[in-house]
GROMACS .gro file of C-alpha atoms in nm:
model
  279
    1MET     CA    1   2.997  -4.575  -1.247
    2ILE     CA    2   2.661  -4.686  -1.137
    3ARG     CA    3   2.557  -4.995  -0.963
    4TYR     CA    4   2.263  -5.086  -0.795
    5SER     CA    5   2.006  -5.356  -0.730
    6PRO     CA    6   1.701  -5.336  -0.946
    7ALA     CA    7   1.346  -5.279  -0.763
    8ARG     CA    8   1.124  -5.598  -0.726
    9PRO     CA    9   1.008  -5.854  -0.853
   10LEU     CA   10   1.332  -5.785  -1.093
   11ASP     CA   11   1.574  -5.866  -0.786
   12VAL     CA   12   1.462  -6.206  -0.782
   13ALA     CA   13   1.631  -6.238  -1.115
   14ILE     CA   14   1.898  -5.983  -1.154
   15ASP     CA   15   2.171  -5.932  -0.880
   16CYS     CA   16   2.274  -5.598  -0.999
   17ILE     CA   17   2.224  -5.331  -1.274
   18TRP     CA   18   2.537  -5.107  -1.420
   19LEU     CA   19   2.653  -4.868  -1.636
   20SER     CA   20   3.007  -4.754  -1.697
   21GLN     CA   21   3.169  -4.518  -1.942
   22ARG     CA   22   3.520  -4.531  -2.061
   23ARG     CA   23   3.672  -4.221  -2.160
   24GLN     CA   24   3.972  -4.342  -2.361
   25HIS     CA   25   4.053  -4.662  -2.582
   26CYS     CA   26   4.201  -4.973  -2.353
   27ALA     CA   27   4.482  -5.171  -2.501
   28SER     CA   28   4.467  -5.425  -2.226
   29LEU     CA   29   4.413  -5.806  -2.252
   30GLU     CA   30   4.217  -5.945  -1.990
   31HIS     CA   31   4.129  -6.292  -1.852
   32MET     CA   32   3.748  -6.275  -1.758
   33LEU     CA   33   3.693  -6.504  -1.469
   34PRO     CA   34   3.411  -6.788  -1.405
   35SER     CA   35   3.169  -6.647  -1.159
   36GLY     CA   36   2.860  -6.914  -1.221
   37LYS     CA   37   2.655  -6.645  -1.330
   38ALA     CA   38   2.512  -6.521  -1.685
   39GLN     CA   39   2.573  -6.154  -1.784
   40LEU     CA   40   2.401  -5.915  -2.015
   41VAL     CA   41   2.613  -5.637  -2.160
   42ILE     CA   42   2.475  -5.393  -2.413
   43PRO     CA   43   2.738  -5.119  -2.584
   44LEU     CA   44   2.601  -4.791  -2.646
   45HIS     CA   45   2.819  -4.750  -2.974
   46ASP     CA   46   2.862  -4.976  -3.271
   47SER     CA   47   3.241  -5.037  -3.188
   48ALA     CA   48   3.339  -5.409  -3.209
   49ILE     CA   49   3.445  -5.589  -2.874
   50GLN     CA   50   3.658  -5.888  -2.928
   51TRP     CA   51   3.701  -6.205  -2.724
   52ALA     CA   52   3.866  -6.562  -2.778
   53ALA     CA   53   3.847  -6.890  -2.580
   54PRO     CA   54   4.154  -7.023  -2.386
   55GLU     CA   55   4.202  -7.337  -2.648
   56SER     CA   56   4.217  -7.087  -2.937
   57LYS     CA   57   4.374  -6.767  -2.832
   58GLU     CA   58   4.491  -6.646  -3.168
   59LEU     CA   59   4.099  -6.695  -3.312
   60TRP     CA   60   3.974  -6.390  -3.210
   61HIS     CA   61   3.563  -6.331  -3.245
   62SER     CA   62   3.387  -6.000  -3.237
   63TRP     CA   63   3.049  -5.890  -3.143
   64THR     CA   64   2.852  -5.566  -3.167
   65ARG     CA   65   2.537  -5.387  -2.963
   66GLY     CA   66   2.488  -5.653  -2.692
   67VAL     CA   67   2.559  -5.969  -2.601
   68ILE     CA   68   2.469  -6.271  -2.313
   69HIS     CA   69   2.811  -6.410  -2.205
   70GLY     CA   70   2.667  -6.759  -2.058
   71PRO     CA   71   2.789  -6.917  -1.744
   72GLN     CA   72   3.139  -6.995  -1.785
   73SER     CA   73   3.330  -7.311  -1.692
   74ARG     CA   74   3.633  -7.158  -1.690
   75TYR     CA   75   3.816  -6.806  -1.824
   76TYR     CA   76   3.794  -6.672  -2.184
   77MET     CA   77   4.003  -6.359  -2.320
   78ALA     CA   78   3.847  -6.013  -2.361
   79GLY     CA   79   4.013  -5.782  -2.612
   80PRO     CA   80   4.096  -5.428  -2.604
   81LYS     CA   81   3.798  -5.213  -2.473
   82PRO     CA   82   3.698  -4.886  -2.709
   83PRO     CA   83   3.576  -4.575  -2.526
   84GLY     CA   84   3.203  -4.528  -2.467
   85VAL     CA   85   2.918  -4.619  -2.229
   86ILE     CA   86   2.846  -4.966  -2.141
   87VAL     CA   87   2.534  -5.074  -1.934
   88GLY     CA   88   2.454  -5.442  -1.831
   89ALA     CA   89   2.277  -5.682  -1.581
   90SER     CA   90   2.417  -5.973  -1.378
   91PHE     CA   91   2.182  -6.233  -1.327
   92ARG     CA   92   2.155  -6.446  -1.016
   93VAL     CA   93   2.264  -6.791  -1.022
   94GLY     CA   94   1.966  -7.003  -1.198
   95MET     CA   95   1.748  -6.722  -1.279
   96ALA     CA   96   1.858  -6.580  -1.607
   97ALA     CA   97   1.639  -6.860  -1.807
   98GLU     CA   98   1.306  -6.663  -1.664
   99ILE     CA   99   1.436  -6.365  -1.858
  100LEU     CA  100   1.649  -6.489  -2.140
  101GLY     CA  101   1.385  -6.730  -2.260
  102VAL     CA  102   1.641  -7.028  -2.305
  103PRO     CA  103   1.787  -7.302  -2.057
  104LEU     CA  104   2.144  -7.212  -1.916
  105ASP     CA  105   2.299  -7.505  -2.037
  106GLU     CA  106   2.230  -7.426  -2.382
  107LEU     CA  107   2.467  -7.128  -2.284
  108ARG     CA  108   2.713  -7.252  -2.139
  109ASP     CA  109   3.041  -7.136  -2.227
  110ARG     CA  110   2.891  -6.905  -2.504
  111HIS     CA  111   2.898  -6.533  -2.589
  112VAL     CA  112   2.545  -6.511  -2.811
  113SER     CA  113   2.455  -6.154  -2.966
  114ILE     CA  114   2.143  -5.989  -2.838
  115GLU     CA  115   2.058  -6.005  -3.209
  116GLU     CA  116   2.074  -6.401  -3.220
  117LEU     CA  117   1.903  -6.405  -2.907
  118TRP     CA  118   1.607  -6.157  -2.932
  119GLY     CA  119   1.588  -6.091  -3.292
  120TYR     CA  120   1.518  -5.732  -3.408
  121ARG     CA  121   1.391  -5.678  -3.066
  122GLY     CA  122   1.750  -5.693  -2.932
  123LEU     CA  123   1.869  -5.463  -3.191
  124ASP     CA  124   1.582  -5.212  -3.106
  125LEU     CA  125   1.655  -5.211  -2.737
  126HIS     CA  126   1.996  -5.110  -2.844
  127ASP     CA  127   1.908  -4.811  -3.037
  128ARG     CA  128   1.653  -4.710  -2.771
  129LEU     CA  129   1.899  -4.715  -2.514
  130ALA     CA  130   2.216  -4.546  -2.699
  131ALA     CA  131   1.967  -4.277  -2.775
  132ILE     CA  132   1.901  -4.199  -2.381
  133ARG     CA  133   2.122  -3.902  -2.227
  134GLU     CA  134   2.064  -3.937  -1.899
  135PRO     CA  135   2.319  -4.264  -1.727
  136MET     CA  136   2.067  -4.330  -1.473
  137ASP     CA  137   1.783  -4.308  -1.737
  138VAL     CA  138   1.948  -4.559  -1.944
  139CYS     CA  139   1.973  -4.801  -1.669
  140ARG     CA  140   1.581  -4.764  -1.548
  141ALA     CA  141   1.512  -4.851  -1.940
  142LEU     CA  142   1.698  -5.162  -1.926
  143GLU     CA  143   1.530  -5.265  -1.582
  144ALA     CA  144   1.183  -5.202  -1.776
  145GLU     CA  145   1.259  -5.369  -2.091
  146LEU     CA  146   1.371  -5.664  -1.833
  147ILE     CA  147   1.071  -5.660  -1.584
  148ALA     CA  148   0.857  -5.693  -1.946
  149ARG     CA  149   1.063  -5.993  -2.055
  150ILE     CA  150   1.002  -6.194  -1.724
  151ARG     CA  151   0.818  -6.509  -1.744
  152ARG     CA  152   0.625  -6.565  -1.447
  153PRO     CA  153   0.576  -6.721  -1.216
  154LEU     CA  154   0.976  -6.601  -1.110
  155LEU     CA  155   1.066  -6.878  -0.922
  156ILE     CA  156   1.350  -7.157  -0.910
  157HIS     CA  157   1.293  -7.501  -0.844
  158PRO     CA  158   1.252  -7.614  -0.515
  159ALA     CA  159   1.526  -7.871  -0.550
  160ILE     CA  160   1.777  -7.648  -0.720
  161ALA     CA  161   1.706  -7.378  -0.467
  162TYR     CA  162   1.817  -7.606  -0.176
  163ALA     CA  163   2.105  -7.703  -0.360
  164LEU     CA  164   2.240  -7.333  -0.417
  165HIS     CA  165   2.171  -7.294  -0.055
  166ALA     CA  166   2.293  -7.592   0.108
  167GLY     CA  167   2.619  -7.588  -0.120
  168SER     CA  168   2.938  -7.480   0.024
  169VAL     CA  169   3.296  -7.560   0.010
  170SER     CA  170   3.259  -7.876   0.224
  171ALA     CA  171   2.937  -8.009   0.069
  172ARG     CA  172   2.910  -8.328  -0.115
  173VAL     CA  173   2.728  -8.326  -0.430
  174ASP     CA  174   2.602  -8.657  -0.374
  175GLN     CA  175   2.463  -8.593  -0.033
  176ILE     CA  176   2.309  -8.280  -0.165
  177GLN     CA  177   2.154  -8.466  -0.422
  178GLN     CA  178   2.035  -8.747  -0.167
  179ARG     CA  179   1.859  -8.488   0.002
  180THR     CA  180   1.663  -8.359  -0.282
  181GLY     CA  181   1.497  -8.697  -0.335
  182TYR     CA  182   1.589  -8.692  -0.690
  183SER     CA  183   1.779  -8.971  -0.847
  184PRO     CA  184   2.175  -8.848  -0.950
  185ARG     CA  185   2.100  -8.855  -1.304
  186HIS     CA  186   1.781  -8.607  -1.287
  187PHE     CA  187   1.958  -8.389  -1.016
  188ILE     CA  188   2.243  -8.357  -1.244
  189ASP     CA  189   2.051  -8.282  -1.520
  190LEU     CA  190   1.803  -8.062  -1.359
  191PHE     CA  191   2.113  -7.846  -1.208
  192HIS     CA  192   2.254  -7.829  -1.516
  193SER     CA  193   1.969  -7.690  -1.729
  194THR     CA  194   1.849  -7.419  -1.487
  195VAL     CA  195   2.230  -7.337  -1.359
  196GLY     CA  196   2.406  -7.370  -1.674
  197LEU     CA  197   2.680  -7.600  -1.498
  198THR     CA  198   2.683  -7.905  -1.324
  199PRO     CA  199   2.652  -7.935  -0.960
  200LYS     CA  200   3.035  -8.033  -0.921
  201HIS     CA  201   3.162  -7.761  -1.138
  202PHE     CA  202   2.952  -7.493  -1.014
  203TYR     CA  203   3.078  -7.569  -0.656
  204ARG     CA  204   3.448  -7.544  -0.788
  205VAL     CA  205   3.371  -7.222  -0.937
  206GLN     CA  206   3.219  -7.079  -0.632
  207ARG     CA  207   3.502  -7.229  -0.403
  208PHE     CA  208   3.721  -7.029  -0.688
  209SER     CA  209   3.534  -6.725  -0.651
  210THR     CA  210   3.540  -6.696  -0.275
  211ALA     CA  211   3.928  -6.718  -0.308
  212LEU     CA  212   3.944  -6.419  -0.572
  213THR     CA  213   3.755  -6.224  -0.354
  214GLN     CA  214   3.995  -6.227  -0.072
  215LEU     CA  215   4.301  -6.197  -0.307
  216ALA     CA  216   4.154  -5.925  -0.480
  217ARG     CA  217   4.130  -5.755  -0.155
  218GLY     CA  218   4.484  -5.761   0.016
  219GLY     CA  219   4.446  -6.190   0.080
  220GLY     CA  220   4.755  -6.247   0.261
  221ARG     CA  221   4.949  -6.577   0.221
  222LEU     CA  222   4.832  -6.800  -0.047
  223ALA     CA  223   4.796  -7.094   0.172
  224ASP     CA  224   4.578  -6.898   0.450
  225VAL     CA  225   4.361  -6.831   0.130
  226ALA     CA  226   4.372  -7.170   0.003
  227SER     CA  227   4.247  -7.308   0.352
  228ALA     CA  228   3.980  -7.007   0.402
  229ALA     CA  229   3.813  -7.091   0.047
  230GLY     CA  230   3.794  -7.474   0.116
  231TYR     CA  231   4.087  -7.618  -0.083
  232ALA     CA  232   4.284  -7.947   0.024
  233ASP     CA  233   4.645  -7.734   0.023
  234GLN     CA  234   4.799  -7.463  -0.133
  235ALA     CA  235   4.891  -7.716  -0.416
  236HIS     CA  236   4.533  -7.807  -0.474
  237PHE     CA  237   4.420  -7.446  -0.506
  238SER     CA  238   4.691  -7.375  -0.755
  239ARG     CA  239   4.661  -7.639  -0.999
  240GLU     CA  240   4.248  -7.541  -0.974
  241PHE     CA  241   4.367  -7.154  -1.012
  242ARG     CA  242   4.542  -7.231  -1.308
  243GLU     CA  243   4.284  -7.399  -1.449
  244LEU     CA  244   4.000  -7.177  -1.409
  245ALA     CA  245   4.204  -6.845  -1.430
  246GLY     CA  246   4.482  -6.935  -1.696
  247VAL     CA  247   4.763  -6.788  -1.458
  248ALA     CA  248   4.903  -6.896  -1.130
  249PRO     CA  249   4.778  -6.742  -0.816
  250SER     CA  250   5.083  -6.534  -0.756
  251ALA     CA  251   5.028  -6.379  -1.104
  252TYR     CA  252   4.688  -6.293  -1.089
  253CYS     CA  253   4.616  -5.905  -1.115
  254PRO     CA  254   4.262  -5.726  -1.110
  255PRO     CA  255   4.233  -5.420  -1.215
  256ALA     CA  256   4.088  -5.318  -0.881
  257PRO     CA  257   3.972  -5.463  -0.548
  258ASN     CA  258   3.607  -5.504  -0.664
  259SER     CA  259   3.657  -5.649  -0.999
  260GLU     CA  260   3.809  -5.989  -0.870
  261HIS     CA  261   3.644  -6.170  -1.198
  262HIS     CA  262   3.912  -5.992  -1.403
  263HIS     CA  263   4.288  -6.059  -1.481
  264VAL     CA  264   4.480  -5.853  -1.688
  265VAL     CA  265   4.722  -5.969  -1.884
  266GLY     CA  266   4.851  -5.721  -2.142
  267SER     CA  267   4.859  -5.374  -2.306
  268GLY     CA  268   4.968  -5.124  -2.560
  269LYS     CA  269   5.147  -5.303  -2.874
  270LYS     CA  270   5.146  -5.649  -2.744
  271ALA     CA  271   4.773  -5.661  -2.687
  272SER     CA  272   4.710  -5.489  -3.032
  273ARG     CA  273   4.946  -5.750  -3.205
  274LEU     CA  274   4.738  -6.011  -3.082
  275VAL     CA  275   4.414  -5.879  -3.180
  276ARG     CA  276   4.454  -5.844  -3.521
  277ARG     CA  277   4.239  -6.130  -3.630
  278PRO     CA  278   3.859  -6.105  -3.566
  279ALA     CA  279   3.611  -6.379  -3.679
   0.00000   0.00000   0.00000
């Protein structure tokens, strides 16, 4: 696994560039949990990768060569994973539009292929990356491509920058909005367009992510995790966890301590049976 922060100026927009290699087919299904960020994922193979929305778990969709996962408001299902190399980039909150070229609210809860987003240039990027042998060279080539796509100036709106900095588990959206000097409607529209989620939902996702990190790394009592993350009580924590993750906190099963936004839910014959209907 390769994971690193890119050099300037890309580090302003990209949290990390990563590459992983799966040597065997993985039959497990996963809930992919919301983080508030957009993700670029490019498999360096042509095998289909499948996903399904929470409300239609039996209706599976597939994509190949590359996809942009927009900011998610809740979990989605990811199907079994074929062997091969995958490279990707995790965007900083509110900065993906400066490289992707579309407002983030247009990508909310969507999974858009790089061909749909970038046309033949997206497919050309996949082919160029797939032709490179050395893993680190693949990462550097993706980094160079993303730098070339930056729309300058690479800046976030000051009101949104303030809201992201000031927001916390105890922050009230109306208080943050008032301090920006914008009307409630203007502030919410601006935040939604930039981040891809409304302010209220974004702060819910951030609180949820704080709890995920603690749980994935050993956690402790659920009541203590809930309190540390800013929930009113354990019942409040459990309700929101079920809504955002699709499972109870006690059933949460990340594949590794540093994979807190993944929840493994199935394997073997069960997974294969569930994923027979790509669309």
